[in-house]
Amino acid sequence: MPFDPNDIMKDRITDIGPPKYDNFFPPYIKENYGKWKYHEILEPGVLVHVAETGAEVYTVRTGAPRLMSVDYIREVCEIADKHCGGYVRWTTRNNIEFMVDDKSKLQPLIDDLRSRGNWFPMGGTGASVTNIVHTQGWVHCHTPAIDASGIVKSVMDELFDYFGSHKLPAQVRISLACCLNMCGAVHCSDIAILGVHRKPPFVEHDRVQNVCEIPLVIAACPTAAIKPKKVGDRKSVEINQNRCMFCGNCYTMCPALPIADGDGDGIALWVGGKVSNSRTAPKFSKLAVPYIPNEPPRWPTVVQTIKKIVEVYASDARRYERIGEWIERIGWERFFEKTGLEFRHEHIDDYRLAMTTWRTTTQFKF
Amino acid sequence: MPFDPNDIMKDRITDIGPPKYDNFFPPYIKENYGKWKYHEILEPGVLVHVAETGAEVYTVRTGAPRLMSVDYIREVCEIADKHCGGYVRWTTRNNIEFMVDDKSKLQPLIDDLRSRGNWFPMGGTGASVTNIVHTQGWVHCHTPAIDASGIVKSVMDELFDYFGSHKLPAQVRISLACCLNMCGAVHCSDIAILGVHRKPPFVEHDRVQNVCEIPLVIAACPTAAIKPKKVGDRKSVEINQNRCMFCGNCYTMCPALPIADGDGDGIALWVGGKVSNSRTAPKFSKLAVPYIPNEPPRWPTVVQTIKKIVEVYASDARRYERIGEWIERIGWERFFEKTGLEFRHEHIDDYRLAMTTWRTTTQFKF
Amino acid sequence: MALKHKTPMLEELEKGPWPSFVADIRRMAARKPMCEDLLGLLELSYEQKEGHWKHGGIVGVFGYGGGVIGRYCDRPDLFPNVAHFHTLRVNQPASKFYSTEQLRKICDMWEEKGSGLTNMHGSTGDMVLLGTTTDQLEPVFYHLTHELGMDLGGSGSNLRTPSCCIGKARCEWSCLDTQEITYDLTMTYQDELHRPMFPYKFKFKTSGCPNDCVAAIARADCSIIGTWRDKIRIDQEAVRAYAAGELVPNGGSHGTAKRALDIQKEVVDLCPTGCMEWDGKTLKIWDEDCTRCMHCINVMPRALRPGQDTGATILFGAKAPILEGAQLSSVVIPFMKMEPPYDEFKELIEKVWDWWMENGKNRERLGELIQRFGMKAFLEAIEVQPDPRMIKTPRYNPYIFYDPADVPGGWEHDPKAFRERHHA
Amino acid sequence: MALKHKTPMLEELEKGPWPSFVADIRRMAARKPMCEDLLGLLELSYEQKEGHWKHGGIVGVFGYGGGVIGRYCDRPDLFPNVAHFHTLRVNQPASKFYSTEQLRKICDMWEEKGSGLTNMHGSTGDMVLLGTTTDQLEPVFYHLTHELGMDLGGSGSNLRTPSCCIGKARCEWSCLDTQEITYDLTMTYQDELHRPMFPYKFKFKTSGCPNDCVAAIARADCSIIGTWRDKIRIDQEAVRAYAAGELVPNGGSHGTAKRALDIQKEVVDLCPTGCMEWDGKTLKIWDEDCTRCMHCINVMPRALRPGQDTGATILFGAKAPILEGAQLSSVVIPFMKMEPPYDEFKELIEKVWDWWMENGKNRERLGELIQRFGMKAFLEAIEVQPDPRMIKTPRYNPYIFYDPADVPGGWEHDPKAFRERHHA
Ligand code: SRM
Ligand code: SRM
Ligand code: SRM
Ligand code: SRM
Ligand code: SF4
Ligand code: SF4
Ligand code: SF4
Ligand code: SF4
Ligand code: SF4
Ligand code: SF4
Ligand code: SF4
Ligand code: SF4
């Protein structure tokens, strides 16, 4: 029964949910489910997991652009068919994992991947820079202050060597979100790239009443900067620019409050967040650089600043120390000194919990 | 020229400030000012300081009730005249320090102090419980929920042995404030005793307009619980009891809003604060027991609860660990377990910075 | 192949060792005008440093309130093929294993009915089908449900697509059946997922252990994280083998060469609770002080393993910054056994939702409501007792909202008696 | 001696080893009816568990706006001798040394003109003369200024009596002339101290080193805390003597018996920055990493001493909870040399006051104003550059108030050009 555009209710199926996960488990995964005993990384991008049954699974992890065409996926399928019995998976950070159940199948798989130009770089395991979790940017969203995929590509090109090696003191997780909505959940990353606006929205008074629900717009502003205002005989709003911190939330609620501005928008960099509970508790990322302009197509300043941070960290931190743990040990005064980043007024918090971030001790380094 | 009540401006002297401090320095203090080299505690309550010049000063510290009569001070003077060349000082925690410049003068001084019943107990040095910083209570203030001096006396009687010994892992600084104004600055003490109200003020509508400035009263409320209200033809206020957290600030501004209530008022205990920058940064005291009723004249529950905390700490903490440092090491879950104190909803913060006090990690002890 | 639009800036992104999304899109552009116009539009954004997409408007499939993000270009005059460019979020199989058969079917369908571009995967976990026109939404949905056995994921004020780490499928540390939990919740709450009924979005994420490989604690209104209540399992032989340099520390994370592990320095001294002792022969763990941070296990995977009395720590409230600032999830249930059909967990969640739906303002995430009403109100509503494991520290402000039920006479004073005792 | 009022409860407080304020007051009560009534009133409070004092009203000495706390009893019918019971705050000599001559004069005066009861001292630092009648205020003040060379301290919305630790007078660690600073500020700002002109109270406290024996960081709007910029002075011989058990660790704080100090465990491992090394012979301190916490110096006072390039860290904003919750002071000037006449410091303080007076609401402490306006506004007003030493961590929320001066075109958009680029 093919789809009938004139009767969409015909044979309609709803609420079936996703396919059950184990439909797509390779047989050796199904058999050893819950029986894994230990793992080891054999080389960057290559893992072996050994089960209590003695079974082994070899995983090759490759970096992927995330924004990918069906052609790319078909190439993935081709590889998986050839080496992996027709199964493949994606990781939580958008890498691809090709698995084989026998050591003999590993090298052919690796050779095949390496033969395909730069489409399937191996890495992302252990103390590396793995794939950058990111968002839509100028490819799809309506609120971005920056592009996503282009910046990710530029940064990964520069840090490529750290993707396919274990040279860092610990994992470095980089994320990107193109606006303060933070779909990339950049708020807990070792390094976070965040798109920021720097001009309050302007108000298109002739449109507001038609395209927006004014009470929702007013409620959307975290700092209560928006008030209703009559302009002529139209209902509109007024923005107290002094209270605006450019979050764009009002624009999300109301297209008649455009906030994007090519010259004002750009990037803020954040450092020192983490998610795992290993050693230290999960942490938020903290502001490192308040603003870098958008520099398409290769965003050189952002790229070089991140590289600098990673390199200073690599040379200064102790093994196992995530960036945030390293900074907590050496102190923020030393972080700014060692990286050469400027400490500015923007670094000092002035939002709701600001007080908890001030230094209420005489302990600091000169 | 004696004082002339009919002409108070005659020969009036103002703004002379306090006597210059060194008017009252004993000669050996003046001579060795800034030249001290090291110190040592010879026994609880007895210190020697040695100067680069070789000079020595022996200090005997005695506990004092702080609320003291001129008779008491005269007895202090008598001792100081007899042994200390007519000088004496008070510490920042209301102990008294008798100093002599020669070892031979020390024992006679100590013997004299010991001969005077329980007026001049020696101690308060090193890893002891020193004097309790406190406030006015029912002796003088208008907002207290508790007495001050009587509770201090009851607690010090019970912990007396810790005053005159060095048996604790570190200093234990106890403070008391009789209301949330916290004149005793109890917010950073190892153990803090705090007077709390638990009923919202009642409003004497017939008095408010006469004795209070209504806008100031409204502004005084931290939770914006107070609104203006007309009662008959009088201006008054209305209190949203659900928003009241019993701080008494409105009563300070307006006597027509009495808050004291013999049955509702009582004591909250706090633990783990510190002021020094030694090892760890200064810390706030955290809630240990939300409420203990007033039990004059000897406040047995408060006294025993504090004793319990001190004893568990004494037996469990490592040397140098202040109470707060100990708790941070073992975890709050263990603190409540070991002390047997009940963990209740009041312990979970719900004021402005509440979010920063929640446990945002899977790290905890079962 | 020459494209309709000049894209000199984007071409710069075809260089370099990392796989290029531009090169990939360009190869599609040869046969898909949508991709061609997308590149042109993107080049314009690169020139102007501004995005060119408008708000979504309400598009979707019939009977569902989510799963589709509407998108219109603001320069249809220049790029008519992306005038409409809606996204479908397709609920991924838990932990993202696929058969190539399934993937190829999806590709074929999407090349035919959409742009042929995807995100593998979206940040929430969905397979994202990026860009199609309004008239294709129903056909895609029909195809998904009829041919592929797939369904849409969440968007809008509903349950969002749950996701999880790989868990027991390939990880030795998983204390939970992460996939099973994810699948069960997804199936049980299909209605919540497809028909917005909440004040705002709600996310579940499940990690098998405190390493939290799906970042649940940072990104889920309800974070389910595996843990154990008994002792870490120790193989003392293997510990000694690490010390002797016979095993690769940290499973090779810091280099795959063997080297003698300095157990004191790299394990014992980094244990956050200081609950380990190593005398050169035997590793002692005082498990009652262990906070199950995973560090020692991570460093010596062949010697140490999580305990066997496993379950989950349940935390609530994580979210991104809008409105009140970002939050991490907070511990609410220190430990819960997680076994199908997860009744205890579901009862809890339903109480959470009831409270949130009753009290939450429009666009107020659960975490923000807990902030606004206080943890006490939340715990009371979900009938959970306060526990010190819920807090980092007890309150340090004295602004306590005492319960009037605990106070003799409640909130009432006797003003007359008061004024008899105290003359004004 | 039998008193007018029965005080069975208070008598319980005459028992026990700690000096009894009740026994002390009772001996005065024999000759002072004020003390007798005070005991009676206090007994009534003990019975009713409520205080019996009313608000102060405006009492004071002519020309001063502070220094006196008015107090009236709410049962003058029962206790007429404490119907008025005002307190005078007398500015103590810095660090509270006295000659007995001076003390005796004060006692005689106060026995004659007041209750004969005192607090030695008040929490702010004043000598507190507790309880007299309104008609005695001027005579007491006259006597203080004419006979005793003393003056009133602060109360109300003015500068409060500055106070300090014993500092160089008897402490080897003091990096500041704490008394001199306190005295100089007190004298320079007599007008601010006596005539309320601020939005609320303002306190200075000065400690000679980070041990902070006057609790400045917790209790002063401006906390002046001694520190040093160069290296800790080490006497290696003495370090070894501690290790060998020849010297008493921590100056005897943990027992006065000699014992071998485990320098690794008790000093090096407790150093918060891990900047020390001990090889059993020599103690190495990497001073550039030292945060001058004092721990190692406290533990080995005969081996380690603060450096010699001394000065103060200046912090602002500490206060008790009313209104916004308690605050500790925050670092604003990491290091300032402190030498008479303290011009640099006074210039700073006057800028701080100007800003606070201009912007502070009634009863808004400096710390709260900094919270409300933001640290940036404060630093700009006092012309101090941001420094990472001011913060524990940089902001973690993205709600940045960018300065329009840094943005091309400031806050202005060109709406028309925008709509040419982006069709609505
Ligand atoms: C495949 C993946 C799970 C999945 O379901 O897809 C995964 C798999 C493993 N993780 Fe993970 N982690 C994965 C995302 C994460 C994340 C989530 C994230 O980054 O968004 C985290 C939290 C990161 C953070 O804290 O910000 C994460 C924190 C860890 C940790 C803790 C690291 C630490 O010290 O903080 C470990 C333990 C370790 O590596 O020593 C770990 C360890 C592991 C192990 C060794 C578990 C095992 O025994 O199999 C796996 C191989 C690790 C490796 O690649 O070196 N995994 N791991 C994810 C791979 C992402 C990728 O493609 O790069
Ligand atoms: C006399 C006094 C200063 C004054 O101007 O009056 C003083 C005097 C000394 N203090 Fe203090 N401190 C005095 C109040 C304080 C306070 C303030 C307070 O408690 O309100 C603190 C901050 C307490 C806190 O953190 O909550 C304080 C924290 C210290 C410390 C840090 C202790 C720690 O490890 O946290 C030391 C160092 C030590 O004892 O090892 C110290 C050390 C010292 C030394 C050894 C300094 C010296 O070399 O002379 C003095 C003798 C200590 C002793 O008694 O064992 N002093 N000391 C104060 C005596 C109060 C009393 O009568 O009990
Ligand atoms: C597609 C995706 C980004 C991506 O490229 O991966 C995405 C895209 C959008 N997100 Fe998101 N969010 C996506 C995952 C997230 C995540 C991460 C997660 O779920 O783990 C977060 C942070 C975690 C959280 O939920 O707090 C996230 C936090 C937001 C927020 C801020 C919510 C908040 O409470 O702070 C908004 C704003 C809103 O809801 O209005 C938002 C809103 C949006 C909207 C719908 C834009 C809007 O304002 O209406 C974006 C549509 C983009 C587009 O045109 O396709 N998105 N969003 C992710 C969903 C794909 C998927 O289903 O797998
Ligand atoms: C006498 C004294 C307590 C004592 O027994 O030692 C005291 C007594 C009073 N304080 Fe205090 N404060 C005293 C030191 C403090 C301190 C400690 C300090 O200065 O180091 C603090 C905490 C530090 C601070 O300033 O924040 C303190 C914080 C308060 C507050 C809360 C201020 C705030 O911003 O949170 C109030 C409420 C107010 O100002 O309305 C207050 C108000 C009061 C009043 C005037 C009551 C009132 O609401 O009008 C009390 C008069 C009591 C009386 O009848 O004598 N008192 N007050 C202390 C002054 C003696 C002296 O001059 O030496
Ligand atoms: S981060 Fe902002 S701009 Fe980027 S996809 Fe999410 S909502 Fe859109
Ligand atoms: S951008 Fe954010 S802060 Fe500015 S007006 Fe809009 S909602 Fe308010
Ligand atoms: S703490 Fe409260 S009750 Fe006690 S003296 Fe201070 S203001 Fe008065
Ligand atoms: S007691 Fe405090 S919280 Fe309650 S009404 Fe008065 S000022 Fe407000
Ligand atoms: S969260 Fe734990 S169980 Fe899940 S994949 Fe990561 S390490 Fe394994
Ligand atoms: S899991 Fe963490 S806390 Fe527990 S023993 Fe290992 S390192 Fe220590
Ligand atoms: S603060 Fe420092 S200088 Fe002052 S008395 Fe205490 S230890 Fe000595
Ligand atoms: S003063 Fe503190 S930080 Fe500096 S070396 Fe000594 S212990 Fe370490």
mmCIF file of N, CA and C in Angstrom, chain D residues 369-422:
data_model
loop_
_atom_site.group_PDB
_atom_site.id
_atom_site.type_symbol
_atom_site.label_atom_id
_atom_site.label_comp_id
_atom_site.label_asym_id
_atom_site.label_seq_id
_atom_site.Cartn_x
_atom_site.Cartn_y
_atom_site.Cartn_z
ATOM 1 N N LEU D 369 25.699 46.309 47.118
ATOM 2 C CA LEU D 369 25.698 47.202 45.960
ATOM 3 C C LEU D 369 26.587 46.621 44.862
ATOM 4 N N ILE D 370 27.714 46.053 45.264
ATOM 5 C CA ILE D 370 28.584 45.425 44.261
ATOM 6 C C ILE D 370 27.829 44.280 43.588
ATOM 7 N N GLN D 371 27.108 43.518 44.364
ATOM 8 C CA GLN D 371 26.273 42.466 43.773
ATOM 9 C C GLN D 371 25.268 43.035 42.791
ATOM 10 N N ARG D 372 24.614 44.110 43.218
ATOM 11 C CA ARG D 372 23.516 44.629 42.398
ATOM 12 C C ARG D 372 24.029 45.274 41.120
ATOM 13 N N PHE D 373 25.106 46.048 41.236
ATOM 14 C CA PHE D 373 25.638 46.751 40.056
ATOM 15 C C PHE D 373 26.645 45.900 39.274
ATOM 16 N N GLY D 374 27.194 44.890 39.907
ATOM 17 C CA GLY D 374 28.221 44.088 39.243
ATOM 18 C C GLY D 374 29.611 44.577 39.588
ATOM 19 N N MET D 375 30.534 43.630 39.618
ATOM 20 C CA MET D 375 31.922 43.951 39.959
ATOM 21 C C MET D 375 32.523 44.924 38.948
ATOM 22 N N LYS D 376 32.097 44.802 37.696
ATOM 23 C CA LYS D 376 32.640 45.675 36.660
ATOM 24 C C LYS D 376 32.394 47.152 36.992
ATOM 25 N N ALA D 377 31.153 47.445 37.322
ATOM 26 C CA ALA D 377 30.805 48.832 37.624
ATOM 27 C C ALA D 377 31.623 49.317 38.813
ATOM 28 N N PHE D 378 31.796 48.452 39.789
ATOM 29 C CA PHE D 378 32.566 48.821 40.971
ATOM 30 C C PHE D 378 34.017 49.114 40.595
ATOM 31 N N LEU D 379 34.616 48.207 39.856
ATOM 32 C CA LEU D 379 36.029 48.387 39.499
ATOM 33 C C LEU D 379 36.219 49.639 38.652
ATOM 34 N N GLU D 380 35.284 49.877 37.749
ATOM 35 C CA GLU D 380 35.408 51.079 36.932
ATOM 36 C C GLU D 380 35.335 52.326 37.802
ATOM 37 N N ALA D 381 34.403 52.317 38.735
ATOM 38 C CA ALA D 381 34.224 53.502 39.585
ATOM 39 C C ALA D 381 35.471 53.764 40.410
ATOM 40 N N ILE D 382 36.114 52.727 40.862
ATOM 41 C CA ILE D 382 37.293 52.948 41.702
ATOM 42 C C ILE D 382 38.590 52.871 40.885
ATOM 43 N N GLU D 383 38.428 52.809 39.586
ATOM 44 C CA GLU D 383 39.570 52.823 38.658
ATOM 45 C C GLU D 383 40.597 51.742 38.938
ATOM 46 N N VAL D 384 40.105 50.531 39.029
ATOM 47 C CA VAL D 384 40.987 49.378 39.221
ATOM 48 C C VAL D 384 40.775 48.430 38.042
ATOM 49 N N GLN D 385 41.856 47.915 37.509
ATOM 50 C CA GLN D 385 41.771 46.987 36.371
ATOM 51 C C GLN D 385 41.367 45.589 36.835
ATOM 52 N N PRO D 386 40.574 44.884 36.017
ATOM 53 C CA PRO D 386 40.239 43.497 36.361
ATOM 54 C C PRO D 386 41.507 42.644 36.466
ATOM 55 N N ASP D 387 41.473 41.694 37.367
ATOM 56 C CA ASP D 387 42.643 40.837 37.592
ATOM 57 C C ASP D 387 42.107 39.462 37.991
ATOM 58 N N PRO D 388 42.717 38.401 37.440
ATOM 59 C CA PRO D 388 42.175 37.073 37.778
ATOM 60 C C PRO D 388 42.258 36.748 39.266
ATOM 61 N N ARG D 389 43.062 37.492 40.003
ATOM 62 C CA ARG D 389 43.133 37.246 41.449
ATOM 63 C C ARG D 389 41.851 37.685 42.166
ATOM 64 N N MET D 390 41.002 38.395 41.451
ATOM 65 C CA MET D 390 39.735 38.840 42.052
ATOM 66 C C MET D 390 38.684 37.739 42.067
ATOM 67 N N ILE D 391 38.940 36.704 41.309
ATOM 68 C CA ILE D 391 37.892 35.698 41.151
ATOM 69 C C ILE D 391 38.372 34.298 41.512
ATOM 70 N N LYS D 392 37.420 33.507 41.939
ATOM 71 C CA LYS D 392 37.651 32.085 42.148
ATOM 72 C C LYS D 392 37.647 31.404 40.781
ATOM 73 N N THR D 393 36.644 31.724 39.994
ATOM 74 C CA THR D 393 36.573 31.232 38.620
ATOM 75 C C THR D 393 35.939 32.318 37.755
ATOM 76 N N PRO D 394 36.323 32.332 36.466
ATOM 77 C CA PRO D 394 35.617 33.243 35.555
ATOM 78 C C PRO D 394 34.144 32.839 35.466
ATOM 79 N N ARG D 395 33.357 33.689 34.920
ATOM 80 C CA ARG D 395 31.930 33.403 34.771
ATOM 81 C C ARG D 395 31.720 32.075 34.065
ATOM 82 N N TYR D 396 30.650 31.387 34.423
ATOM 83 C CA TYR D 396 30.314 30.184 33.667
ATOM 84 C C TYR D 396 28.944 30.308 33.017
ATOM 85 N N ASN D 397 28.326 31.458 33.122
ATOM 86 C CA ASN D 397 27.115 31.663 32.331
ATOM 87 C C ASN D 397 27.474 32.564 31.158
ATOM 88 N N PRO D 398 26.758 32.414 30.064
ATOM 89 C CA PRO D 398 27.116 33.177 28.859
ATOM 90 C C PRO D 398 26.408 34.521 28.794
ATOM 91 N N TYR D 399 25.892 34.971 29.908
ATOM 92 C CA TYR D 399 25.111 36.203 29.891
ATOM 93 C C TYR D 399 26.034 37.405 30.083
ATOM 94 N N ILE D 400 26.773 37.680 29.048
ATOM 95 C CA ILE D 400 27.812 38.706 29.126
ATOM 96 C C ILE D 400 27.255 40.054 28.679
ATOM 97 N N PHE D 401 27.423 41.039 29.509
ATOM 98 C CA PHE D 401 27.033 42.397 29.114
ATOM 99 C C PHE D 401 28.198 43.039 28.366
ATOM 100 N N TYR D 402 28.281 42.759 27.076
ATOM 101 C CA TYR D 402 29.364 43.344 26.299
ATOM 102 C C TYR D 402 29.247 44.861 26.286
ATOM 103 N N ASP D 403 30.396 45.483 26.271
ATOM 104 C CA ASP D 403 30.434 46.931 26.236
ATOM 105 C C ASP D 403 30.169 47.392 24.799
ATOM 106 N N PRO D 404 29.155 48.236 24.586
ATOM 107 C CA PRO D 404 28.863 48.662 23.206
ATOM 108 C C PRO D 404 30.049 49.382 22.566
ATOM 109 N N ALA D 405 30.916 49.942 23.391
ATOM 110 C CA ALA D 405 32.073 50.631 22.823
ATOM 111 C C ALA D 405 32.996 49.673 22.073
ATOM 112 N N ASP D 406 32.938 48.400 22.435
ATOM 113 C CA ASP D 406 33.800 47.413 21.771
ATOM 114 C C ASP D 406 33.172 46.855 20.494
ATOM 115 N N VAL D 407 31.926 47.218 20.228
ATOM 116 C CA VAL D 407 31.199 46.596 19.123
ATOM 117 C C VAL D 407 31.115 47.592 17.960
ATOM 118 N N PRO D 408 31.468 47.161 16.753
ATOM 119 C CA PRO D 408 31.347 48.090 15.611
ATOM 120 C C PRO D 408 29.905 48.600 15.495
ATOM 121 N N GLY D 409 29.771 49.898 15.525
ATOM 122 C CA GLY D 409 28.425 50.459 15.452
ATOM 123 C C GLY D 409 27.664 50.430 16.760
ATOM 124 N N GLY D 410 28.326 49.996 17.825
ATOM 125 C CA GLY D 410 27.674 50.002 19.137
ATOM 126 C C GLY D 410 26.425 49.155 19.129
ATOM 127 N N TRP D 411 25.369 49.688 19.710
ATOM 128 C CA TRP D 411 24.135 48.916 19.813
ATOM 129 C C TRP D 411 23.220 49.068 18.600
ATOM 130 N N GLU D 412 23.678 49.855 17.637
ATOM 131 C CA GLU D 412 22.786 50.161 16.515
ATOM 132 C C GLU D 412 22.815 49.079 15.432
ATOM 133 N N HIS D 413 21.650 48.763 14.929
ATOM 134 C CA HIS D 413 21.530 47.969 13.708
ATOM 135 C C HIS D 413 21.101 48.934 12.591
ATOM 136 N N ASP D 414 21.267 48.480 11.373
ATOM 137 C CA ASP D 414 20.672 49.204 10.255
ATOM 138 C C ASP D 414 19.512 48.349 9.750
ATOM 139 N N PRO D 415 18.311 48.596 10.281
ATOM 140 C CA PRO D 415 17.182 47.700 9.990
ATOM 141 C C PRO D 415 16.886 47.580 8.507
ATOM 142 N N LYS D 416 17.087 48.669 7.799
ATOM 143 C CA LYS D 416 16.757 48.616 6.389
ATOM 144 C C LYS D 416 17.729 47.709 5.642
ATOM 145 N N ALA D 417 18.998 47.939 5.874
ATOM 146 C CA ALA D 417 20.004 47.087 5.239
ATOM 147 C C ALA D 417 19.776 45.637 5.632
ATOM 148 N N PHE D 418 19.403 45.424 6.897
ATOM 149 C CA PHE D 418 19.165 44.068 7.360
ATOM 150 C C PHE D 418 18.064 43.409 6.545
ATOM 151 N N ARG D 419 16.991 44.142 6.358
ATOM 152 C CA ARG D 419 15.865 43.562 5.623
ATOM 153 C C ARG D 419 16.125 43.473 4.126
ATOM 154 N N GLU D 420 17.152 44.185 3.662
ATOM 155 C CA GLU D 420 17.549 43.935 2.277
ATOM 156 C C GLU D 420 18.291 42.607 2.174
ATOM 157 N N ARG D 421 19.109 42.355 3.174
ATOM 158 C CA ARG D 421 19.828 41.074 3.170
ATOM 159 C C ARG D 421 18.895 39.912 3.503
ATOM 160 N N HIS D 422 17.954 40.184 4.435
ATOM 161 C CA HIS D 422 17.083 39.111 4.926
ATOM 162 C C HIS D 422 15.631 39.482 4.696
#
